[in-house]
Amino acid sequence: MATPATNDPMTPQPYCVRQVVKETHDTFTLALEPGNGSHVNPFQPGQFSMLWVFGVGELPISISGDPAKDDRLIYTVRSVGQATNTLVSQRAGNSVGVRGPFGAGWPMDAAKGKDVIVVAGGIGLAPLRPVIYQVLANRKDYGRLVILYGARSPKEMLYGKELAAWARQRDTQVLVTVDYGGLSWRGHVGVVTTLFKYARLQPARSIAVTCGPEIMMRFVTRELETQGLTPDNIYLSMERNMKCAVGFCGHCQYGPHFICKDGPVFRYDQIRPLLDKYEL
Amino acid sequence: METLERILAEHLFFADLDQDFMSLLVGCASNVRFQAGAYIFKAEEAANTFYLIREGQVALEIFPPQHKPIIVETLGVGEILGWSWLLPPFVWKFHAHAVKEVRAIALDGKCLRGKCEENHDLGYEVLKRFARIMEQRLEATRLQLLDVYAVPR
């Protein structure tokens, strides 16, 4: 019997679940290690994997861990359906299939020498976390780091301790807001775009990366332009129904692009005309 | 020490305002301070003032009967607090609660209302600037109402 080649992008590799951490009531972070004890495939911030939950199905999930660490892959997953429910219910020692990494990531090279503005909403912070890790690990390569994060409520905020730690870093500004704050919340209440008023930006020497619900990103891109950023310095991570992850099946076609292969990260001026097309 | 005129002139809200108008505004302005926890105004009270926040944070709250207050929005440094003084019936619609100690410039809206009635050029300038703030907050409120972070149905 023929053995599948390990570099076949359609063949999942067995990974072992090492840890599952509950982030919010419905969002969990999984740490996976290669089942055969080897290193993980290197990935770029913004890339995703296809995670195979045996007997249930396959899911495209962005990698949310540190790209400098090659011993495990980290994914933050929101439990919203049968496959994600099963994935986040895995126990340490269980086996999960991993394909990838796939897709075009965030423009880490183009961002060198510039201020980096990270605008995230909800679970959209997960695909952006590797950007933050990389900027903070290579501080001299980048200018200021500005992180604007919006969540539904304080309880639904991701990576709370890390946000606080990032805020203490040199040349880093972290602003957080929630749509609905309880009485004990002493931070901002309002949508993520309202944070721009408090951000110390230098638009002419900045690059912006944003990820979140598509409606949010439409408002964010508009605000970034109002602030003075040009569309070629704004990047978005798009999401559609991805199946094969290598541009064969066409499930994730977005105008002339395949999200899985040409994205998920796109430069704003490349997809701007598509963003308000209802049919897409 | 910064003069009120200079502080107002440097604020985006008052940018490019005619010098005569600016002098009128300065005549209606004073420095104020609110301790953390204090209410700057409460719903249904007469609205005769608006504020330029210089330091601190203000929560706009609404009280459902027999429930704890709901914070609908927070305003911070550089933002304008209050427009109910501009439109009848001149009463506040929300409570404004100082989350942290607040330093602000209070502008006498009642006085300014009179001046706007007398001088429609001034009135139009003031209205245009408040309309911009209202438009931004309406857009933010609509986005907030969309509840975009909820699980899609």
Short mmCIF file of C-alpha atoms in Angstrom, two decimals, chain A:
data_model
loop_
_atom_site.label_atom_id
_atom_site.label_comp_id
_atom_site.label_asym_id
_atom_site.label_seq_id
_atom_site.Cartn_x
_atom_site.Cartn_y
_atom_site.Cartn_z
CA MET A 1 0.00 0.00 0.00
CA ALA A 2 1.31 3.44 -0.89
CA THR A 3 2.19 5.73 2.01
CA PRO A 4 1.00 9.31 1.56
CA ALA A 5 3.80 11.83 1.21
CA THR A 6 4.12 14.00 4.31
CA ASN A 7 4.35 17.14 2.19
CA ASP A 8 1.02 16.45 0.52
CA PRO A 9 -1.10 19.49 1.46
CA MET A 10 -4.25 17.39 1.38
CA THR A 11 -3.01 14.84 3.91
CA PRO A 12 -3.50 15.72 7.58
CA GLN A 13 -0.59 15.07 9.91
CA PRO A 14 -1.38 13.62 13.32
CA TYR A 15 -0.93 16.10 16.18
CA CYS A 16 -1.41 15.52 19.86
CA VAL A 17 -3.51 17.84 22.00
CA ARG A 18 -1.27 19.06 24.83
CA GLN A 19 -3.45 21.66 26.49
CA VAL A 20 -6.89 23.27 26.21
CA VAL A 21 -7.30 26.62 27.98
CA LYS A 22 -10.67 28.26 28.45
CA GLU A 23 -10.44 31.91 27.40
CA THR A 24 -14.13 32.89 27.65
CA HIS A 25 -17.40 31.03 28.06
CA ASP A 26 -17.27 29.85 24.43
CA THR A 27 -13.66 30.34 23.32
CA PHE A 28 -10.74 28.03 23.98
CA THR A 29 -7.05 27.97 23.12
CA LEU A 30 -5.56 24.64 22.09
CA ALA A 31 -1.89 23.73 22.05
CA LEU A 32 -1.02 20.92 19.60
CA GLU A 33 2.28 19.10 19.24
CA PRO A 34 3.39 16.93 16.33
CA GLY A 35 2.49 13.31 17.02
CA ASN A 36 5.83 12.03 15.78
CA GLY A 37 7.92 14.33 17.99
CA SER A 38 9.20 16.46 15.10
CA HIS A 39 9.05 20.25 14.79
CA VAL A 40 6.00 22.01 13.47
CA ASN A 41 6.01 23.49 9.99
CA PRO A 42 7.13 27.15 10.20
CA PHE A 43 4.28 29.61 9.74
CA GLN A 44 3.84 33.31 9.03
CA PRO A 45 1.62 35.45 11.26
CA GLY A 46 -1.85 35.43 9.72
CA GLN A 47 -1.66 31.96 8.18
CA PHE A 48 -4.16 29.24 9.05
CA SER A 49 -4.31 25.46 9.33
CA MET A 50 -7.01 22.97 8.53
CA LEU A 51 -7.76 21.05 11.73
CA TRP A 52 -9.30 17.65 11.28
CA VAL A 53 -11.52 16.46 14.11
CA PHE A 54 -11.64 12.77 13.35
CA GLY A 55 -15.13 11.52 12.67
CA VAL A 56 -16.59 15.02 12.68
CA GLY A 57 -15.01 17.24 10.05
CA GLU A 58 -12.32 19.71 9.11
CA LEU A 59 -12.07 23.36 10.11
CA PRO A 60 -9.95 26.30 8.96
CA ILE A 61 -8.45 27.90 12.09
CA SER A 62 -5.95 30.76 12.23
CA ILE A 63 -2.74 30.13 14.11
CA SER A 64 -2.66 32.33 17.20
CA GLY A 65 0.69 31.34 18.70
CA ASP A 66 4.22 32.66 18.56
CA PRO A 67 5.84 32.06 15.14
CA ALA A 68 9.25 31.83 16.83
CA LYS A 69 8.24 28.70 18.75
CA ASP A 70 8.50 25.58 16.67
CA ASP A 71 7.52 22.93 19.19
CA ARG A 72 3.77 23.44 19.13
CA LEU A 73 0.95 25.12 17.26
CA ILE A 74 -1.55 27.30 19.11
CA TYR A 75 -5.14 27.89 17.98
CA THR A 76 -7.89 29.93 19.58
CA VAL A 77 -11.27 28.52 18.67
CA ARG A 78 -14.78 29.76 19.30
CA SER A 79 -17.26 27.00 19.86
CA VAL A 80 -20.18 27.74 17.56
CA GLY A 81 -21.17 24.41 16.00
CA GLN A 82 -20.72 20.67 16.11
CA ALA A 83 -17.16 20.57 14.75
CA THR A 84 -15.85 23.45 16.87
CA ASN A 85 -17.69 22.08 19.93
CA THR A 86 -15.95 18.75 19.44
CA LEU A 87 -12.59 20.40 18.80
CA VAL A 88 -12.64 22.47 21.99
CA SER A 89 -13.85 19.44 23.98
CA GLN A 90 -10.66 17.52 23.18
CA ARG A 91 -8.60 16.34 26.13
CA ALA A 92 -4.83 16.31 26.50
CA GLY A 93 -3.48 13.29 24.66
CA ASN A 94 -6.20 13.17 22.03
CA SER A 95 -5.21 13.21 18.39
CA VAL A 96 -6.17 15.88 15.83
CA GLY A 97 -5.21 16.07 12.16
CA VAL A 98 -3.42 19.20 10.96
CA ARG A 99 -2.91 20.41 7.39
CA GLY A 100 -0.98 23.54 6.57
CA PRO A 101 -0.03 26.25 7.29
CA PHE A 102 -1.85 27.86 4.38
CA GLY A 103 -2.43 31.24 2.84
CA ALA A 104 -0.88 34.68 2.73
CA GLY A 105 -0.07 36.18 6.10
CA TRP A 106 0.33 39.67 7.52
CA PRO A 107 2.91 41.95 5.84
CA MET A 108 5.64 41.63 8.45
CA ASP A 109 8.40 42.62 6.01
CA ALA A 110 6.50 45.61 4.61
CA ALA A 111 5.86 46.72 8.20
CA LYS A 112 9.55 46.92 9.06
CA GLY A 113 10.60 50.44 9.99
CA LYS A 114 6.98 51.52 10.40
CA ASP A 115 4.59 51.93 13.28
CA VAL A 116 2.22 48.97 13.43
CA ILE A 117 -1.45 49.62 14.21
CA VAL A 118 -3.35 46.49 15.19
CA VAL A 119 -7.15 46.81 15.21
CA ALA A 120 -8.99 43.72 16.39
CA GLY A 121 -12.55 42.86 17.28
CA GLY A 122 -13.73 39.83 19.25
CA ILE A 123 -11.93 36.64 18.26
CA GLY A 124 -10.20 38.67 15.53
CA LEU A 125 -7.42 39.25 18.04
CA ALA A 126 -6.35 35.60 17.65
CA PRO A 127 -4.93 35.83 14.08
CA LEU A 128 -3.28 39.11 15.06
CA ARG A 129 -1.56 37.82 18.17
CA PRO A 130 1.38 36.38 16.16
CA VAL A 131 1.93 39.88 14.71
CA ILE A 132 2.18 41.29 18.22
CA TYR A 133 4.58 38.51 19.29
CA GLN A 134 6.78 39.12 16.27
CA VAL A 135 6.88 42.91 16.68
CA LEU A 136 7.68 42.65 20.39
CA ALA A 137 10.35 40.00 19.78
CA ASN A 138 12.02 42.13 17.10
CA ARG A 139 11.52 45.56 18.61
CA LYS A 140 14.25 47.35 16.69
CA ASP A 141 12.77 46.32 13.35
CA TYR A 142 9.49 48.14 13.95
CA GLY A 143 8.27 51.51 15.17
CA ARG A 144 5.55 52.01 17.75
CA LEU A 145 2.98 49.30 18.30
CA VAL A 146 -0.60 50.48 18.78
CA ILE A 147 -3.19 47.83 19.68
CA LEU A 148 -6.88 48.74 19.57
CA TYR A 149 -9.15 45.93 20.72
CA GLY A 150 -12.94 45.80 20.94
CA ALA A 151 -14.91 43.02 22.57
CA ARG A 152 -18.56 42.46 23.29
CA SER A 153 -18.14 42.62 27.07
CA PRO A 154 -15.30 42.35 29.59
CA LYS A 155 -16.05 38.62 30.05
CA GLU A 156 -15.68 38.01 26.34
CA MET A 157 -12.31 39.65 26.03
CA LEU A 158 -9.43 37.44 24.89
CA TYR A 159 -5.92 37.30 26.34
CA GLY A 160 -6.64 39.74 29.20
CA LYS A 161 -3.34 39.13 31.00
CA GLU A 162 -1.35 39.46 27.80
CA LEU A 163 -3.09 42.71 26.89
CA ALA A 164 -2.04 44.11 30.24
CA ALA A 165 1.53 42.85 29.75
CA TRP A 166 1.75 44.29 26.23
CA ALA A 167 0.59 47.66 27.55
CA ARG A 168 3.67 47.74 29.78
CA GLN A 169 6.06 47.25 26.87
CA ARG A 170 8.18 50.06 25.53
CA ASP A 171 6.70 52.04 22.61
CA THR A 172 3.44 50.16 22.88
CA GLN A 173 -0.02 51.59 23.39
CA VAL A 174 -2.91 49.25 24.15
CA LEU A 175 -6.48 50.53 24.16
CA VAL A 176 -9.40 48.28 24.91
CA THR A 177 -13.13 48.88 24.70
CA VAL A 178 -16.30 46.85 25.15
CA ASP A 179 -19.75 47.26 23.67
CA TYR A 180 -21.44 46.50 26.98
CA GLY A 181 -19.58 47.20 30.20
CA GLY A 182 -20.81 46.07 33.58
CA LEU A 183 -20.72 48.31 36.61
CA SER A 184 -17.34 47.03 37.68
CA TRP A 185 -15.77 47.85 34.31
CA ARG A 186 -13.64 50.97 34.52
CA GLY A 187 -12.46 51.02 30.92
CA HIS A 188 -13.93 52.36 27.70
CA VAL A 189 -17.43 51.54 26.53
CA GLY A 190 -18.12 51.95 22.83
CA VAL A 191 -17.17 50.36 19.53
CA VAL A 192 -13.54 49.84 18.55
CA THR A 193 -13.52 52.80 16.15
CA THR A 194 -14.11 55.17 19.08
CA LEU A 195 -10.62 54.27 20.36
CA PHE A 196 -8.91 56.09 17.50
CA LYS A 197 -9.51 59.36 19.37
CA TYR A 198 -7.11 58.22 22.08
CA ALA A 199 -4.51 56.53 19.89
CA ARG A 200 -1.23 58.31 19.27
CA LEU A 201 -0.82 57.68 15.56
CA GLN A 202 1.63 58.82 12.96
CA PRO A 203 -0.35 57.84 9.86
CA ALA A 204 2.34 58.71 7.32
CA ARG A 205 4.73 56.16 8.81
CA SER A 206 2.26 53.49 9.84
CA ILE A 207 0.87 50.24 8.57
CA ALA A 208 -2.45 48.93 9.89
CA VAL A 209 -3.65 45.35 10.23
CA THR A 210 -7.22 44.56 11.17
CA CYS A 211 -9.26 41.46 11.84
CA GLY A 212 -12.77 41.03 13.15
CA PRO A 213 -16.32 40.83 11.87
CA GLU A 214 -16.45 42.12 8.32
CA ILE A 215 -18.84 44.96 9.19
CA MET A 216 -16.43 46.10 11.88
CA MET A 217 -13.54 46.05 9.41
CA ARG A 218 -15.52 48.23 6.98
CA PHE A 219 -15.89 50.86 9.71
CA VAL A 220 -12.25 50.44 10.76
CA THR A 221 -10.86 50.87 7.24
CA ARG A 222 -12.95 54.01 6.81
CA GLU A 223 -11.63 55.37 10.10
CA LEU A 224 -8.03 54.48 9.20
CA GLU A 225 -8.41 56.45 5.98
CA THR A 226 -9.91 59.36 7.90
CA GLN A 227 -6.85 59.21 10.14
CA GLY A 228 -4.65 59.57 7.05
CA LEU A 229 -3.50 56.03 6.24
CA THR A 230 -3.46 55.16 2.56
CA PRO A 231 -5.28 52.00 1.39
CA ASP A 232 -2.00 50.35 0.42
CA ASN A 233 -0.93 50.49 4.08
CA ILE A 234 -4.07 48.81 5.40
CA TYR A 235 -4.42 45.00 5.55
CA LEU A 236 -7.46 42.88 6.42
CA SER A 237 -7.97 39.22 7.15
CA MET A 238 -11.00 37.86 5.34
CA GLU A 239 -13.05 34.78 6.10
CA ARG A 240 -15.16 32.56 3.87
CA ASN A 241 -16.07 28.90 3.82
CA MET A 242 -12.73 27.18 3.20
CA LYS A 243 -12.53 23.48 2.35
CA CYS A 244 -9.45 22.40 0.42
CA ALA A 245 -7.24 25.35 1.54
CA VAL A 246 -5.13 25.20 -1.62
CA GLY A 247 -7.36 26.86 -4.23
CA PHE A 248 -8.79 23.72 -5.84
CA CYS A 249 -12.36 23.56 -4.69
CA GLY A 250 -13.50 27.18 -5.10
CA HIS A 251 -15.60 27.23 -1.92
CA CYS A 252 -13.86 30.36 -0.68
CA GLN A 253 -13.87 32.27 -3.96
CA TYR A 254 -14.11 36.00 -3.34
CA GLY A 255 -14.41 37.84 -6.62
CA PRO A 256 -11.24 36.96 -8.54
CA HIS A 257 -9.51 35.70 -5.39
CA PHE A 258 -9.46 32.52 -3.36
CA ILE A 259 -9.38 33.44 0.31
CA CYS A 260 -7.45 30.27 1.19
CA LYS A 261 -4.65 30.79 -1.33
CA ASP A 262 -4.53 34.52 -2.13
CA GLY A 263 -5.56 35.49 1.41
CA PRO A 264 -6.77 35.30 4.09
CA VAL A 265 -4.79 38.55 4.47
CA PHE A 266 -5.38 41.07 1.70
CA ARG A 267 -4.22 44.60 1.13
CA TYR A 268 -7.21 46.90 1.39
CA ASP A 269 -6.83 48.44 -2.07
CA GLN A 270 -6.89 44.95 -3.62
CA ILE A 271 -10.31 44.06 -2.25
CA ARG A 272 -11.90 47.41 -1.55
CA PRO A 273 -14.41 47.18 -4.45
CA LEU A 274 -15.55 43.76 -3.21
CA LEU A 275 -16.19 44.67 0.41
CA ASP A 276 -19.64 46.17 -0.06
CA LYS A 277 -20.83 43.65 -2.65
CA TYR A 278 -23.77 41.88 -1.05
CA GLU A 279 -23.45 38.89 -3.41
CA LEU A 280 -19.92 38.09 -2.21
#
